[in-house]
Amino acid sequence: MSAIRSVWDEPRPADPPVRVWRDRVLVAAVVAGAVIEAVTRTDVQGRWLELATVVVLAPTLLWRRTHPLRAVVVAFVASTVPALVLGRDLAFASNIFMLVLAYALFRWGSGREMVLGAAVVLAKMGTNAALGFLTLADVGIGCLILGATFALGLALRYRSGARRREREQVVLLERERLARDLHDVVGHHISAVAVRAQAGIAVSRTDPGAAADALRVIEEQASRALAEMRTLVRVLRSDELRPDEGGGGAHEADELAPGPTLADVERLADPALPRVEVDLEGDPARVSAAVGGAVQRIAQESVTNARRHARGATRITVRVTVGETTVRLRVSDDGGVPVSVAHGGYGIAGMRERAALLGGTLDAGPDAAGWTVEAVLPLPGAA
């Protein structure tokens, strides 16, 4: 009973594809096929009625994703009328388009729609069998074809759902890592403020100048902490962010480890093949810890992906440019375009999420020589 309830309560897949030009081409192809059959199959009695049926019902394909149950009900129920008039089942091969509707029912419909739509389809088949339009063998073959169609829709539905959940998990993990990095940065600034405040109090009576210097350091550290705190709050306010449900030594070690900085990008340089060359332009001191850490992590992930997937690469170039308002990162290799788009997997999704949370952008894709990752992150205080 619980299994039936879970199927009945199954929601529709999120964000079905919008109607595109290929859908209209599909409808036109079905209608064109029916016209060809009507002209060439002179042995089929009532072929013009069958042509009219296809022409009228083929547009239901345009609504197969947004209204799968309605499309199935209209097509399968309405097609029964000409069958009753002709005294036989429809003979045109172009009527196979109704299998696309059956597939879409299980690919894009809710649990209720799947159950009700399947009942309509089976009821039509049972009606044709009861009226003598189908033999027992026809019913058996039809059930096998419909079962395979329904199974294909379900398989692609759950495969898409599994991939979406994997992408969401990557995004959540990247947000958690960024939140931990920002937590460490803010804690560092606050610790510096506390130490300087204690030092300023200690020397305030004997050396007012030193106390003033301490206040200036406190003001600078507090401003940086406030900027990083705002970024942290923006990350934590996301509706999708949730704490890690796991635990263990590796997680605790990550929390205790110092966060990466922009200077750590230079450590990616490696003379071994594929050779990694790092070029850092501009003043790294102008880059906040959060932005610098994000640049380092994106660069590290990009270099790792290039080594893993760019099989023929001999050189990987990492270029970081600190501009007036932004930090630009470009990681490219000369390994040619990969056979599979492995570079664009979940690692790219995590890097893109980290860049977006800091107000930046990230693009990745093939170029003339190989694969390139480009990220642009704003500097603190930039519009």
Coordinates of C-alpha atoms in Angstrom, one line a residue:
M1 CA 0.0 0.0 0.0
S2 CA 2.9 2.4 0.8
A3 CA 4.5 1.7 -2.6
I4 CA 1.2 2.6 -4.4
R5 CA 0.9 5.7 -2.3
S6 CA 4.5 6.7 -3.1
V7 CA 3.8 6.3 -6.8
W8 CA 0.6 8.3 -6.6
D9 CA 2.3 11.1 -4.7
E10 CA 5.3 11.3 -7.1
P11 CA 5.7 14.9 -8.3
R12 CA 6.4 16.1 -11.8
P13 CA 10.1 16.5 -12.7
A14 CA 11.2 20.0 -12.2
D15 CA 11.7 22.4 -15.1
P16 CA 10.6 20.4 -18.1
P17 CA 12.1 21.7 -21.4
V18 CA 10.3 24.5 -23.1
R19 CA 8.7 24.0 -26.5
V20 CA 11.4 24.4 -29.2
W21 CA 11.5 24.3 -33.0
R22 CA 12.2 20.6 -32.9
D23 CA 8.8 20.0 -31.5
R24 CA 7.2 21.7 -34.5
V25 CA 9.4 19.8 -36.9
L26 CA 8.2 16.6 -35.2
V27 CA 4.6 17.5 -35.7
A28 CA 5.3 18.5 -39.3
A29 CA 7.1 15.2 -39.9
V30 CA 4.2 13.2 -38.5
V31 CA 1.7 15.1 -40.7
A32 CA 3.9 14.7 -43.8
G33 CA 4.2 11.0 -43.2
A34 CA 0.4 10.7 -42.9
V35 CA -0.1 12.6 -46.2
I36 CA 2.3 10.3 -48.0
E37 CA 0.5 7.3 -46.6
A38 CA -2.9 8.7 -47.7
V39 CA -1.6 9.3 -51.2
T40 CA 0.3 6.0 -51.7
R41 CA -1.8 3.5 -49.7
T42 CA -4.8 3.3 -52.0
D43 CA -5.6 -0.2 -50.6
V44 CA -6.6 1.3 -47.2
Q45 CA -10.3 2.0 -47.0
G46 CA -11.1 5.3 -45.3
R47 CA -7.6 6.6 -45.6
W48 CA -8.7 10.2 -45.8
L49 CA -10.4 9.9 -42.5
E50 CA -7.2 8.5 -41.0
L51 CA -5.3 11.4 -42.5
A52 CA -7.7 13.9 -40.9
T53 CA -7.3 12.0 -37.6
V54 CA -3.5 12.4 -37.6
V55 CA -3.6 16.0 -38.7
V56 CA -6.0 16.9 -35.9
L57 CA -4.2 14.9 -33.1
A58 CA -0.5 15.4 -34.0
P59 CA -0.4 18.9 -32.5
T60 CA -0.9 17.2 -29.1
L61 CA 2.8 16.5 -29.3
L62 CA 3.4 20.2 -28.6
W63 CA 1.9 19.8 -25.1
R64 CA 3.4 16.4 -24.2
R65 CA 5.8 17.8 -21.6
T66 CA 3.7 20.6 -20.0
H67 CA 0.3 18.7 -20.1
P68 CA 1.2 15.0 -20.6
L69 CA -2.1 13.6 -19.2
R70 CA -4.3 15.9 -21.3
A71 CA -2.3 15.1 -24.4
V72 CA -2.7 11.3 -23.8
V73 CA -6.4 11.6 -23.0
V74 CA -7.2 13.7 -26.1
A75 CA -5.2 11.6 -28.5
F76 CA -6.2 8.1 -27.3
V77 CA -9.8 8.9 -26.7
A78 CA -10.4 10.9 -29.8
S79 CA -8.7 8.3 -32.0
T80 CA -11.4 5.8 -30.9
V81 CA -14.1 7.7 -32.9
P82 CA -12.7 7.1 -36.4
A83 CA -12.0 3.5 -35.4
L84 CA -15.7 3.1 -34.6
V85 CA -16.6 4.7 -37.9
L86 CA -14.3 2.5 -39.9
G87 CA -15.1 -0.6 -37.9
R88 CA -11.4 -1.4 -37.4
D89 CA -8.3 -0.1 -35.7
L90 CA -6.4 2.7 -37.4
A91 CA -3.9 1.3 -40.0
F92 CA -1.6 4.3 -40.7
A93 CA 2.0 3.8 -39.5
S94 CA 2.1 7.6 -38.7
N95 CA -0.2 6.9 -35.7
I96 CA 2.9 5.7 -33.9
F97 CA 3.3 9.3 -32.7
M98 CA 0.9 8.3 -29.9
L99 CA 3.8 6.2 -28.4
V100 CA 5.7 9.4 -28.0
L101 CA 2.8 10.7 -25.9
A102 CA 2.9 7.5 -23.8
Y103 CA 6.6 8.0 -23.3
A104 CA 6.2 11.6 -22.3
L105 CA 3.5 10.6 -19.8
F106 CA 6.0 8.6 -17.7
R107 CA 8.9 11.0 -18.4
W108 CA 7.2 14.3 -17.5
G109 CA 3.9 13.4 -15.7
S110 CA 3.2 13.3 -12.0
G111 CA 2.4 10.0 -10.3
R112 CA -1.3 10.6 -10.6
E113 CA -1.0 11.5 -14.2
M114 CA 1.0 8.3 -14.9
V115 CA -1.6 6.1 -13.3
L116 CA -4.6 7.8 -14.9
G117 CA -2.9 8.1 -18.3
A118 CA -1.9 4.4 -18.3
A119 CA -5.5 3.5 -17.4
V120 CA -6.7 5.5 -20.4
V121 CA -4.2 3.8 -22.8
L122 CA -5.0 0.3 -21.5
A123 CA -8.8 1.1 -21.6
K124 CA -8.5 2.0 -25.3
M125 CA -6.6 -1.2 -26.1
G126 CA -9.2 -3.2 -24.1
T127 CA -12.0 -1.5 -26.0
N128 CA -10.5 -2.3 -29.4
A129 CA -10.0 -5.9 -28.3
A130 CA -13.6 -6.1 -27.1
L131 CA -14.9 -4.7 -30.4
G132 CA -12.9 -7.3 -32.3
F133 CA -10.5 -4.7 -33.8
L134 CA -7.5 -6.5 -32.1
T135 CA -6.6 -10.2 -31.7
L136 CA -5.2 -11.7 -28.6
A137 CA -1.8 -11.7 -30.2
D138 CA -2.2 -8.0 -31.1
V139 CA -3.0 -7.2 -27.5
G140 CA 0.0 -9.1 -26.2
I141 CA 2.4 -7.3 -28.7
G142 CA 0.8 -4.0 -27.8
C143 CA 1.3 -4.5 -24.1
L144 CA 4.9 -5.3 -24.7
I145 CA 5.5 -2.2 -26.8
L146 CA 3.6 0.0 -24.3
G147 CA 5.5 -1.5 -21.4
A148 CA 8.8 -0.8 -23.1
T149 CA 7.7 2.8 -23.8
F150 CA 6.6 3.4 -20.2
A151 CA 9.9 1.8 -18.9
L152 CA 12.0 4.0 -21.2
G153 CA 10.2 7.1 -19.9
L154 CA 10.7 6.0 -16.3
A155 CA 14.4 5.1 -16.8
L156 CA 15.2 8.5 -18.3
R157 CA 13.2 10.3 -15.7
Y158 CA 15.0 8.7 -12.8
R159 CA 18.4 9.0 -14.5
S160 CA 17.8 12.7 -14.9
G161 CA 16.7 13.0 -11.3
A162 CA 19.9 11.2 -10.1
R163 CA 22.1 13.5 -12.1
R164 CA 20.3 16.6 -10.8
R165 CA 20.7 15.4 -7.2
E166 CA 24.4 14.8 -7.8
R167 CA 24.8 18.3 -9.2
E168 CA 22.9 19.7 -6.2
Q169 CA 25.2 17.8 -3.8
V170 CA 28.3 19.2 -5.5
V171 CA 26.9 22.7 -5.2
L172 CA 26.0 22.2 -1.5
L173 CA 29.5 20.8 -0.7
E174 CA 31.1 23.8 -2.5
R175 CA 29.0 26.2 -0.5
E176 CA 29.9 24.5 2.7
R177 CA 33.6 24.7 1.9
L178 CA 33.3 28.3 1.1
A179 CA 31.4 29.0 4.3
R180 CA 34.2 27.2 6.3
D181 CA 36.9 29.3 4.5
L182 CA 35.1 32.5 5.2
H183 CA 34.6 31.4 8.8
D184 CA 38.3 30.9 9.2
V185 CA 39.1 34.3 7.6
V186 CA 36.6 36.2 9.8
G187 CA 38.0 34.4 12.9
H188 CA 41.6 35.4 11.9
H189 CA 40.5 39.1 11.6
I190 CA 38.7 39.1 14.9
S191 CA 41.6 37.5 16.6
A192 CA 43.9 40.2 15.2
V193 CA 41.5 42.9 16.5
A194 CA 41.5 41.4 20.0
V195 CA 45.3 41.1 20.2
R196 CA 45.8 44.7 18.9
A197 CA 43.1 46.0 21.3
Q198 CA 44.9 44.3 24.3
A199 CA 48.2 45.7 23.1
G200 CA 46.8 49.2 22.7
I201 CA 45.3 49.2 26.2
A202 CA 48.7 48.0 27.6
V203 CA 50.7 50.9 26.1
S204 CA 48.0 53.6 26.0
R205 CA 49.4 55.4 29.1
T206 CA 53.1 55.1 28.3
D207 CA 53.1 55.4 24.4
P208 CA 50.0 57.1 23.0
G209 CA 51.4 56.8 19.5
A210 CA 51.6 53.0 19.7
A211 CA 48.0 53.0 20.9
A212 CA 47.0 55.1 17.9
D213 CA 48.8 52.6 15.6
A214 CA 46.9 49.8 17.3
L215 CA 43.6 51.6 16.6
R216 CA 44.5 52.0 12.9
V217 CA 45.2 48.2 12.7
I218 CA 42.0 47.5 14.5
E219 CA 40.0 49.7 12.1
E220 CA 41.6 47.9 9.1
Q221 CA 41.0 44.4 10.4
A222 CA 37.5 45.2 11.5
S223 CA 36.6 46.5 8.0
R224 CA 38.0 43.4 6.3
A225 CA 36.2 41.2 8.8
L226 CA 32.9 43.1 8.1
A227 CA 33.3 42.6 4.3
E228 CA 34.1 38.9 4.7
M229 CA 31.1 38.5 7.1
R230 CA 28.8 40.0 4.6
T231 CA 29.9 37.4 2.1
L232 CA 29.5 34.7 4.6
V233 CA 26.0 35.8 5.4
R234 CA 25.1 35.8 1.7
V235 CA 26.3 32.2 1.4
L236 CA 24.5 31.0 4.6
R237 CA 21.2 32.7 3.6
S238 CA 20.8 30.4 0.6
D239 CA 17.7 28.3 0.9
E240 CA 19.5 25.3 -0.5
L241 CA 22.5 25.4 2.0
R242 CA 22.3 22.8 4.7
P243 CA 24.9 21.5 7.2
D244 CA 26.9 18.4 6.3
E245 CA 25.1 15.4 7.7
G246 CA 28.4 13.4 7.9
G247 CA 31.3 13.8 10.2
G248 CA 34.6 12.3 11.0
G249 CA 38.3 13.1 11.1
A250 CA 38.7 14.2 7.5
H251 CA 36.0 16.8 7.9
E252 CA 37.5 18.1 11.1
A253 CA 41.0 18.2 9.5
D254 CA 39.6 20.4 6.7
E255 CA 38.1 22.8 9.3
L256 CA 41.4 23.1 11.1
A257 CA 43.6 23.5 8.0
P258 CA 44.5 27.0 7.0
G259 CA 42.5 28.3 4.0
P260 CA 44.3 28.9 0.7
T261 CA 45.3 32.3 -0.5
L262 CA 46.1 33.9 -3.8
A263 CA 49.8 33.4 -3.2
D264 CA 49.2 29.7 -3.1
V265 CA 48.4 29.7 -6.8
E266 CA 52.2 30.0 -7.5
R267 CA 52.7 26.6 -5.8
L268 CA 50.8 25.0 -8.6
A269 CA 53.8 25.5 -10.9
D270 CA 55.3 22.1 -11.8
P271 CA 58.1 21.4 -14.3
A272 CA 56.9 17.7 -14.8
L273 CA 54.9 16.9 -17.8
P274 CA 52.4 18.3 -18.4
R275 CA 54.3 21.4 -17.4
V276 CA 52.3 23.9 -15.3
E277 CA 53.3 27.5 -15.8
V278 CA 51.9 30.2 -13.4
D279 CA 51.9 33.9 -14.2
L280 CA 50.7 36.2 -11.5
E281 CA 50.2 39.9 -12.5
G282 CA 49.1 42.8 -10.2
D283 CA 49.2 43.3 -6.4
P284 CA 48.0 40.2 -4.5
A285 CA 47.6 42.4 -1.3
R286 CA 44.6 44.1 -2.9
V287 CA 42.8 40.7 -3.0
S288 CA 40.7 39.7 0.0
A289 CA 41.2 36.3 1.6
A290 CA 37.8 35.0 0.3
V291 CA 38.5 36.0 -3.3
G292 CA 42.1 34.8 -3.2
G293 CA 41.0 31.5 -1.7
A294 CA 38.4 31.0 -4.4
V295 CA 40.9 31.8 -7.2
Q296 CA 43.4 29.3 -5.7
R297 CA 40.7 26.5 -5.5
I298 CA 39.4 27.2 -9.0
A299 CA 43.0 27.1 -10.4
Q300 CA 43.8 23.9 -8.5
E301 CA 40.6 22.2 -9.7
S302 CA 41.2 23.3 -13.3
V303 CA 44.8 22.1 -13.3
T304 CA 43.7 18.7 -11.8
N305 CA 41.0 18.4 -14.5
A306 CA 43.5 19.2 -17.3
R307 CA 46.0 16.6 -16.0
R308 CA 43.2 14.0 -15.8
H309 CA 41.4 14.6 -19.1
A310 CA 43.8 16.4 -21.5
R311 CA 45.7 13.2 -22.5
G312 CA 48.1 14.8 -25.0
A313 CA 48.8 18.0 -23.0
T314 CA 52.4 19.1 -22.6
R315 CA 51.7 22.5 -21.0
I316 CA 49.1 23.9 -18.7
T317 CA 49.1 27.7 -18.3
V318 CA 47.7 29.5 -15.2
R319 CA 47.4 33.2 -15.5
V320 CA 46.1 35.4 -12.7
T321 CA 45.6 39.2 -13.3
V322 CA 44.7 41.5 -10.5
G323 CA 43.0 44.5 -12.1
E324 CA 41.4 47.7 -10.7
T325 CA 38.0 46.1 -9.9
T326 CA 38.4 42.4 -10.6
V327 CA 40.6 39.4 -10.5
R328 CA 40.8 37.3 -13.7
L329 CA 41.9 33.7 -13.8
R330 CA 42.6 31.8 -17.0
V331 CA 43.7 28.2 -17.0
S332 CA 44.3 26.6 -20.4
D333 CA 46.0 23.5 -21.8
D334 CA 47.2 22.3 -25.2
G335 CA 45.8 18.8 -25.0
G336 CA 43.2 19.3 -27.8
V337 CA 39.5 19.0 -27.4
P338 CA 38.7 15.9 -25.2
V339 CA 36.7 13.1 -26.7
S340 CA 34.2 13.3 -23.8
V341 CA 33.2 16.6 -22.2
A342 CA 34.7 15.3 -18.9
H343 CA 36.1 18.8 -18.2
G344 CA 32.6 20.1 -17.9
G345 CA 31.4 17.7 -15.2
Y346 CA 30.5 18.3 -11.6
G347 CA 33.9 19.9 -10.8
I348 CA 33.0 22.7 -13.1
A349 CA 29.6 23.0 -11.4
G350 CA 31.3 23.4 -8.0
M351 CA 33.7 26.0 -9.4
R352 CA 30.9 27.9 -11.1
E353 CA 28.9 27.9 -7.8
R354 CA 31.9 29.3 -5.8
A355 CA 32.5 32.1 -8.3
A356 CA 28.8 33.0 -8.3
L357 CA 28.6 33.2 -4.5
L358 CA 31.3 35.8 -4.6
G359 CA 29.6 37.8 -7.3
G360 CA 31.7 36.5 -10.1
T361 CA 31.4 34.4 -13.2
L362 CA 33.1 31.3 -14.6
D363 CA 33.1 29.9 -18.1
A364 CA 34.7 26.6 -19.3
G365 CA 34.9 25.0 -22.7
P366 CA 37.1 23.9 -25.6
D367 CA 39.2 26.3 -27.6
A368 CA 41.5 26.0 -30.6
A369 CA 44.3 24.3 -28.5
G370 CA 42.5 22.4 -25.8
W371 CA 40.3 23.3 -22.8
T372 CA 40.1 26.7 -21.1
V373 CA 38.6 27.8 -17.8
E374 CA 38.1 31.6 -17.2
A375 CA 36.9 33.1 -14.0
V376 CA 36.3 36.8 -13.1
L377 CA 35.8 37.7 -9.4
P378 CA 35.1 41.2 -8.1
L379 CA 37.5 42.8 -5.7
P380 CA 36.1 44.1 -2.3
G381 CA 34.5 47.5 -2.7
A382 CA 34.1 47.1 -6.5
A383 CA 30.7 47.8 -8.1

